Every structure is written in C-alpha cells, then in structure tokens.
Coordinates of C-alpha atoms in Angstrom, one line a residue:
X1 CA 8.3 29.3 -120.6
X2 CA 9.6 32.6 -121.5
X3 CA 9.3 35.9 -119.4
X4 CA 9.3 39.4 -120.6
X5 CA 12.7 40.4 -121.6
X6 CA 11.9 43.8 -119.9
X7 CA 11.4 43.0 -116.8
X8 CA 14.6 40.5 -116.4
X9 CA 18.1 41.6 -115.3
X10 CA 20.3 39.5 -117.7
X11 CA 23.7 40.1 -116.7
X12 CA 22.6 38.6 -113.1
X13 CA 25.0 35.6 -112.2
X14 CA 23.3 32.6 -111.2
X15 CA 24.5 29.2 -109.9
X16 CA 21.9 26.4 -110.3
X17 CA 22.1 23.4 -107.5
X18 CA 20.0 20.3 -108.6
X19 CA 20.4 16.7 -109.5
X20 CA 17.1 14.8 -110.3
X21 CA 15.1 14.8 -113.5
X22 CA 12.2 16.7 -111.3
X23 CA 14.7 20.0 -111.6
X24 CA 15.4 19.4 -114.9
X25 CA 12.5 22.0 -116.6
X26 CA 13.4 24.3 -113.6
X27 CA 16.9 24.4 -115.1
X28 CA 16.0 24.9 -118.4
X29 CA 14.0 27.8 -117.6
X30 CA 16.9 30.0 -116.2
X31 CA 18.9 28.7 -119.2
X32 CA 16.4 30.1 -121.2
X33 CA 15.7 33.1 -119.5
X34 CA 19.3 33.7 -117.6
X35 CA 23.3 33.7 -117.5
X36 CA 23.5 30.8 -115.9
X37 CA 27.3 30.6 -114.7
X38 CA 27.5 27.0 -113.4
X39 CA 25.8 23.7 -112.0
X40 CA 26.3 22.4 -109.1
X41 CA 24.9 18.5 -109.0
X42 CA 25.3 15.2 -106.8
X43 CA 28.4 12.9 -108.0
X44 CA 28.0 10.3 -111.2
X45 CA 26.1 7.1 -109.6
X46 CA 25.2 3.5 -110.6
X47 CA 22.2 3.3 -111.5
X48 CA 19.8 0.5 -112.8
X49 CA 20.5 -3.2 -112.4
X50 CA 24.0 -4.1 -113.8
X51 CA 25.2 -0.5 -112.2
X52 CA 26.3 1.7 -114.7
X53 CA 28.1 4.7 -113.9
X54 CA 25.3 7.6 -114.9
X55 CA 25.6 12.0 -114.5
X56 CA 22.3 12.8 -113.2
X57 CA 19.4 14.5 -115.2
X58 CA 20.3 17.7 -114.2
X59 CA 24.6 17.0 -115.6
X60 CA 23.1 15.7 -118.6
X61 CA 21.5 19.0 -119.3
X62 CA 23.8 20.9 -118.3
X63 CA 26.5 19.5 -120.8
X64 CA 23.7 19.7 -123.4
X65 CA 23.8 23.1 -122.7
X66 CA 27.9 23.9 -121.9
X67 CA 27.6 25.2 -119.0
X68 CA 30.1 24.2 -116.4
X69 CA 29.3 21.6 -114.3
X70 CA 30.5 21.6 -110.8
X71 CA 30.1 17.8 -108.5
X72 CA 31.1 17.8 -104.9
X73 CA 31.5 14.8 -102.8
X74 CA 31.1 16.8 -99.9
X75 CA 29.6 19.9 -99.8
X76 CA 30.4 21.3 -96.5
X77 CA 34.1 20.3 -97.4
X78 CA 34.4 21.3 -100.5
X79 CA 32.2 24.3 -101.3
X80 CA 35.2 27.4 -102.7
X81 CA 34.3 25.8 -106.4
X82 CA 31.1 27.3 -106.0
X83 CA 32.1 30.9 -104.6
X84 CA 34.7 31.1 -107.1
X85 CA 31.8 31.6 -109.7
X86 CA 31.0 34.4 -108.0
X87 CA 27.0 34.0 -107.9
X88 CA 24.9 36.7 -107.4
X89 CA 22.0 34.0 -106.7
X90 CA 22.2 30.5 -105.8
X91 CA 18.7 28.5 -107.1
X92 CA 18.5 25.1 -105.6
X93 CA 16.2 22.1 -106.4
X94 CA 15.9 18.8 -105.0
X95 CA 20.4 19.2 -104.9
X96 CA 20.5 16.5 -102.1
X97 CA 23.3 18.0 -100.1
X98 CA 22.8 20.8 -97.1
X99 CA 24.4 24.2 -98.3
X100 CA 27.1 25.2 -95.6
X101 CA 26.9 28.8 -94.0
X102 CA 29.8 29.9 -96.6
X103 CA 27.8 29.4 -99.5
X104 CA 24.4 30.7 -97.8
X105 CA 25.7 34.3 -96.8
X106 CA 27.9 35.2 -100.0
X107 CA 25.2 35.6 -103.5
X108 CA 24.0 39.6 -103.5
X109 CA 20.4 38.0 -103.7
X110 CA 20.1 35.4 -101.6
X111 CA 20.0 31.3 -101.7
X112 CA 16.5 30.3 -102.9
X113 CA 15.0 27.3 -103.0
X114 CA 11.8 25.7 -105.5
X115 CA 10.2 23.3 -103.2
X116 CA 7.8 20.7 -104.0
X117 CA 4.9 21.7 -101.5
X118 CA 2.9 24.5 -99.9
X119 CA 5.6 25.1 -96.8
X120 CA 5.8 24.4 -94.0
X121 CA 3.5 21.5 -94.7
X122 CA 5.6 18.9 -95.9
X123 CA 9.2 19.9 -95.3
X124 CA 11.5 17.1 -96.2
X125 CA 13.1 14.8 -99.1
X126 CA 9.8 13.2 -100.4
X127 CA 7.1 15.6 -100.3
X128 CA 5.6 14.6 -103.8
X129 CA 5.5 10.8 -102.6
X130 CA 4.0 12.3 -98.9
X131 CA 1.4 14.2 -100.1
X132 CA -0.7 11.4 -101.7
X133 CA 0.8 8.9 -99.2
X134 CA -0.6 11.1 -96.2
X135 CA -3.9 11.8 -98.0
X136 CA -3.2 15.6 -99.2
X137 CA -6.0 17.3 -100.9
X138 CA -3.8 20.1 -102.3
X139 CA -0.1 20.7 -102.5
X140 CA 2.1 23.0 -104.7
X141 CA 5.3 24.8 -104.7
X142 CA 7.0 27.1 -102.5
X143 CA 9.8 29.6 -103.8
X144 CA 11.3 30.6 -100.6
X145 CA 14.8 31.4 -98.6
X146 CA 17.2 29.2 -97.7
X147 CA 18.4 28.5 -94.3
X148 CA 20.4 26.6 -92.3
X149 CA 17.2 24.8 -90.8
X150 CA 15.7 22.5 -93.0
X151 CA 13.1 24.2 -95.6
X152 CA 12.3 26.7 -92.8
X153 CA 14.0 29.7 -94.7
X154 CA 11.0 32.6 -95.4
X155 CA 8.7 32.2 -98.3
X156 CA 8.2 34.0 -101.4
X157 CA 6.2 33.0 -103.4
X158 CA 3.5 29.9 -103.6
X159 CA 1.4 28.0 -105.8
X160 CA -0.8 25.1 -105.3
X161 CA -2.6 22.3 -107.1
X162 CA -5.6 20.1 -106.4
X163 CA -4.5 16.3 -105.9
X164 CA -6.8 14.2 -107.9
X165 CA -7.6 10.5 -107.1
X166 CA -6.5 10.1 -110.6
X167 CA -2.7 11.5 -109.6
X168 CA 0.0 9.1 -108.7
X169 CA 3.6 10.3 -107.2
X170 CA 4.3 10.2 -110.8
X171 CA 1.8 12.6 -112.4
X172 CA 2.1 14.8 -109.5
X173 CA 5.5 15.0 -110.0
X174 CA 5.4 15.9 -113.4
X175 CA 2.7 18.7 -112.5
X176 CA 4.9 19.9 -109.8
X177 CA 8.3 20.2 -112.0
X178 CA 6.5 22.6 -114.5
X179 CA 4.5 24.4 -112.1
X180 CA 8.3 24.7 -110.1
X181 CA 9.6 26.4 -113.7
X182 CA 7.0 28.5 -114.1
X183 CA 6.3 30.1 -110.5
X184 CA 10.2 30.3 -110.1
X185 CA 10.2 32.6 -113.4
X186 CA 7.3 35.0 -112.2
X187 CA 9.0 35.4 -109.3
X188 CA 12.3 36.0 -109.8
X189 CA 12.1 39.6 -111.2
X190 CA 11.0 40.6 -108.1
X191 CA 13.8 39.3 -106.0
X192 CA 16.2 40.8 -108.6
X193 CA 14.5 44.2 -107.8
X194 CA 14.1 44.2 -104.5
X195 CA 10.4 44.1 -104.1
X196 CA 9.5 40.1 -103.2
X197 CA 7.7 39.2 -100.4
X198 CA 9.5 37.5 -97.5
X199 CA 7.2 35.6 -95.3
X200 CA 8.3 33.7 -92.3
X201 CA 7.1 30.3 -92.1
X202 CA 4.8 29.2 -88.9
X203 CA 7.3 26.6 -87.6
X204 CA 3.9 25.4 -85.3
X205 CA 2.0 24.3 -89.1
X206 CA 5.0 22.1 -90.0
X207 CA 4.5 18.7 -91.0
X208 CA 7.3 16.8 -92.6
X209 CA 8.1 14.2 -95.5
X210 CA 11.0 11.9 -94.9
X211 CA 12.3 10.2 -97.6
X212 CA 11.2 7.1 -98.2
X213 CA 12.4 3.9 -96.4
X214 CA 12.1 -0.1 -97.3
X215 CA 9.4 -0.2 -94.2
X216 CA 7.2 2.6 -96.0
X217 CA 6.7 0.3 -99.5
X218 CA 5.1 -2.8 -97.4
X219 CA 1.3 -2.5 -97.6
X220 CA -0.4 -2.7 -93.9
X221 CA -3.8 -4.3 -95.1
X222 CA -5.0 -3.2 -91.3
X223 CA -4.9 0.3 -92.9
X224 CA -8.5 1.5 -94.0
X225 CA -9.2 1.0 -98.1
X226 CA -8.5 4.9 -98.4
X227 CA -5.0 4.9 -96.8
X228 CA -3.9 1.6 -99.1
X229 CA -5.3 3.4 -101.8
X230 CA -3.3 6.4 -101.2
X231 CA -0.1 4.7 -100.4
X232 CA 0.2 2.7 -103.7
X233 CA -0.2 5.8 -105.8
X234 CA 1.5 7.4 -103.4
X235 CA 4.5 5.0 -104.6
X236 CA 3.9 5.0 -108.3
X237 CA 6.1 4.7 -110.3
X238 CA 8.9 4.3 -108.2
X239 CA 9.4 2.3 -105.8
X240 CA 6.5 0.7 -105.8
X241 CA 4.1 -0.6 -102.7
X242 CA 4.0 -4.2 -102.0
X243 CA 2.8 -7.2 -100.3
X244 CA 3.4 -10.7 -99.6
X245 CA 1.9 -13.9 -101.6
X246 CA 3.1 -17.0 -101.2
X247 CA 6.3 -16.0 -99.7
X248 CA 7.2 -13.9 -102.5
X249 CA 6.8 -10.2 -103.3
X250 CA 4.0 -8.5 -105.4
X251 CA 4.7 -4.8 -106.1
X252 CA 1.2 -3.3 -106.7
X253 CA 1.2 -0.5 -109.3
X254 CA -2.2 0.5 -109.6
X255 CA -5.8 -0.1 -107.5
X256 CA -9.1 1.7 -106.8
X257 CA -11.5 1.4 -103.8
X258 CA -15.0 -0.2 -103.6
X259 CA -17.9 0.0 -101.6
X260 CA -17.8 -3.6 -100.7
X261 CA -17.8 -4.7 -97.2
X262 CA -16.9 -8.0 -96.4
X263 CA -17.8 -9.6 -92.5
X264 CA -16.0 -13.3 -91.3
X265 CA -12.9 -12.6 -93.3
X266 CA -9.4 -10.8 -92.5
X267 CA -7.4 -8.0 -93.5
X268 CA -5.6 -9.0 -96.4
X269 CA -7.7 -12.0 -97.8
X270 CA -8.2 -11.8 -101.3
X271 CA -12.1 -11.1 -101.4
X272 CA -12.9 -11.9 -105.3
X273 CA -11.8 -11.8 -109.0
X274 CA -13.0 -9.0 -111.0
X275 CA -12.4 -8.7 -114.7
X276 CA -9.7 -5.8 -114.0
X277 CA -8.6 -7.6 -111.4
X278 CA -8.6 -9.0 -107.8
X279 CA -9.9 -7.9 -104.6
X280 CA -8.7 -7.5 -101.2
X281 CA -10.1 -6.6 -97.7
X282 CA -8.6 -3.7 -95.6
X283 CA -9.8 -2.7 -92.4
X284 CA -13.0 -0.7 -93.8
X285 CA -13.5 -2.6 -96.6
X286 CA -12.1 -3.3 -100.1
X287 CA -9.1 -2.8 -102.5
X288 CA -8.8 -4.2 -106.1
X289 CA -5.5 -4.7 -107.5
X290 CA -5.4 -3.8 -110.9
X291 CA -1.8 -4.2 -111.7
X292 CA 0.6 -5.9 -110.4
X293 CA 4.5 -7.4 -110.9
X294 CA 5.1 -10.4 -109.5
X295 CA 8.7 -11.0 -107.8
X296 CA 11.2 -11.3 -110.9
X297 CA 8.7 -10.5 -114.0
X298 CA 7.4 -7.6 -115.8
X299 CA 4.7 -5.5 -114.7
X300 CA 1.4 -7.4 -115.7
X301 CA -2.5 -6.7 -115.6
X302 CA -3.3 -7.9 -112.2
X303 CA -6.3 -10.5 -114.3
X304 CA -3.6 -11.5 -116.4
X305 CA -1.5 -12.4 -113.0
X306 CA -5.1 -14.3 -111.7
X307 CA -5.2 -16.3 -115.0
X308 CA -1.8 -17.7 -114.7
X309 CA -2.8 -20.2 -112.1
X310 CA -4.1 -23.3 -113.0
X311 CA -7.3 -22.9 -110.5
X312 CA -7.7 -19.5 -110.0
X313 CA -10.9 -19.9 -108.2
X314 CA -8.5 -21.2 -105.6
X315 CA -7.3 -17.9 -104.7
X316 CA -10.1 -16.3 -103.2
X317 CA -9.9 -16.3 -99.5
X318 CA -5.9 -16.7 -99.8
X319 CA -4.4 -14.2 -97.2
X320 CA -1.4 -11.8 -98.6
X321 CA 0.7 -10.6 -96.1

C-alpha cells in the first residue's frame, strides 16, 4: 500500500523494531513509503527440528532491502546502536524485547507501537492466538504510544475486524498483519504533523494475552463444545491443541461443533465416526475432529486416522485424555 506522496514527510528518520513474519508487511510499508534508517530485530535462532541457525522474517527483509540491520542480545544493555541512528521515530512490532527509558524519550516523534488488538483488551505476547482462544467476537489493531508499562502507552489510532468461526490463529493473523500496514500508513501523517489523537487507555477494560505455554495446547474435554472449538483454532497453525490417545499425543488441527448431545458417557469419549471424521463429547455436547496428526506422522484427515485401525468400530466409546 502506497500513501499520497503529499501528505508524507520523507526525510523523517525512522528505526523499525520487529522480528516475526507477522511485522514483515508492516516493514515493507515504511520501506515503501519512508527513509527507513535501520532495523532493529531479535538475535539469529535455531529454528525447525535439526536446529539451524535462521535471521528472523523481519532480517531477511531487511537485507533484501540493504538497510542496516541492528540485533541486540540485550536490549536494556545494549541500546546506544539504536540512538546512534539518530531516529526521529521508533515503530515497533511484535520486537520481543522491552524498550529501555533511553530509547523511549530520545525520537522527536515518539516510540509507537502496531498492536495486534483493539487495546486495552488483550494486552500481551499472544493476542492473535487469545482472541479466538478466549471467544472474541471482534479484534483489530491498535497504533498507539509506547511506555514503559506494558501496551498501556495512549492510543492513536484503531481498527477492528469481525472474528469468523471460519478464522483460525492463522487467518487472523494474516488479516491482522495487513490491516497493521495499512492503519499504520493512514496514521502516520498525522503524528508527523502534529495532529494525531492521543487517547489514554482505561487501565480498568484491560484484559491480557500471555504467551502461550505447554499447559494452554492440552485440550480440557470438561470445557463446553464452544470453548474446545475455539481453542484448537485458536492454536492453528502453530502449536497446535492436543489430546491424549492411547498414551500418545494427537495434535488436533481442525474441528466443528454439533448439536448432538450425548447422556451415560464422559467428557472425552469418542461419541461416533463421521465421514469427515470422529466425534467427541465435551461438557455440553459434541466436537468432531476433522484433522488430526498423530504423535511422529504427518498431519492426516482425521477419517483417514479412523481407517488405519484394523477395527475401527472399536473406537467408539474409547476415552482421550
């Protein structure tokens, strides 16, 4: 997305802080749009499973790009690389690292942040995963000030977004990033010129989004059929809800609710084989399983998982834990 060329202060120096793919279009916006003096971005990490060394999305880009790319170990410690750009604006997105008071108080325009939800709801690491998890109707983005509290800085600017039943942390994500790019783009002009809003947050609203833990990926089949629902699209694509069968682990990728209501069996019985798939009873009723990746294989079709056993009627009334 391009903005009018009238409206934009070019010769503004602007730093950008990010790491993760989700920043990447909000990136190559400024690029687009901006001089954009430096990156700062989290250190090169192992990634995948035989651990190779990897820059993040946002290095990657960067480079593509030639602009100079900046990686800390420690912020707090070692922040002078970034002041010695001399920004005039610091944008940040999803960086991963808590800006230290020397950084905050030096750009002529501030520290601003593109967060992934409508602020102060959702305040945290993992708002996209949180917001289908916890059963959102809407979220969006918020442009706002930074501060040292943690996404409490004033707001700006926001846009939100319907969450459809349809959405997964994945989709969402990818909604999010562009809607990130283009709401950061409208507003910037005005915080150039001096005539943004600045709204303080109401602390008392504030709900927050932790990142996401081992203990948050286990399905709780005493959970209603809505909440289990939620929580493994919630966790789509990555990391992935699961459960326990047999004593080993089923990630479950995909499901929908029924209407089925099942009485004399218990939360986490498998209730029936469908031709998509299998069902299971929650506390309210009834979740199929549509697909599925058993521990050490590829992700499969959850019927294609059912047909694998030699006497797949077997299964029904099995318990998963």
């Amino acid at each position: 997305m391009e903005i009018d060329k009238i409206d934009v202060n070019r010769d503004v120096r602007i730093v950008f802080m990010g790491t993760p793919e989700f920043a990447v279009p909000i990136l190559t916006g400024l690029l687009e749009n901006y001089k954009v003096k430096g990156v700062v971005t989290q250190m090169d990490k192992p990634v995948g499973r035989k651990g190779q060394i990897s820059a993040s999305p946002i290095k990657q880009t960067a480079l593509a790009h030639t602009v100079l790319v900046i990686q800390p170990r420690k912020l707090k410690d070692d922040w002078q690389d970034v002041i010695s750009l001399h920004p005039d604006l610091i944008v940040t997105c999803a960086y991963g690292q808590i800006l230290p008071r020397e950084i905050l108080v030096y750009p002529k325009y501030g520290c601003i942040n593109v967060h992934a939800s409508l602020l102060p709801k959702l305040r945290g690491g993992a708002p996209i995963h949180h917001a289908i998890i916890d059963g959102y109707k809407k979220t969006g983005i918020t442009i706002m000030h930074m501060s040292p509290g943690l996404d409490e800085g004033d707001i700006i600017s926001q846009e939100e977004i319907e969450i459809l039943d349809s959405d997964t942390a994945s989709t969402l994500h990818d909604k999010l990033s562009i809607l990130g790019r283009d709401l950061l783009l409208k507003t910037l002009p005005s915080i150039l010129d001096g005539t943004a809003a600045r709204t303080p947050q109401d602390h008392s609203q504030s709900t927050y989004a932790k990142n996401i833990s081992p203990e948050d990926e286990k399905i709780h089949f005493d959970s209603n059929r809505r909440q289990v629902f939620n929580q493994i699209r919630g966790l789509a694509e990555w990391p992935g809800a699961y459960c326990i069968m047999d004593g080993k682990r089923l990630k479950v990728w995909k499901s929908y609710i029924t209407e089925n209501v099942f009485t004399g069996m218990v939360n986490g019985q498998i209730t029936g084989i469908y031709k998509d798939g299998f069902g299971v009873k929650v506390e309210n009723g009834e979740v199929v399983f549509t697909v599925v990746q058993p521990e050490g294989k590829s992700k499969m079709r959850a019927i294609d998982f059912i047909n694998g056993f030699h006497d797949s009627a077997n299964l029904i009334g099995k318990i998963l834990e």
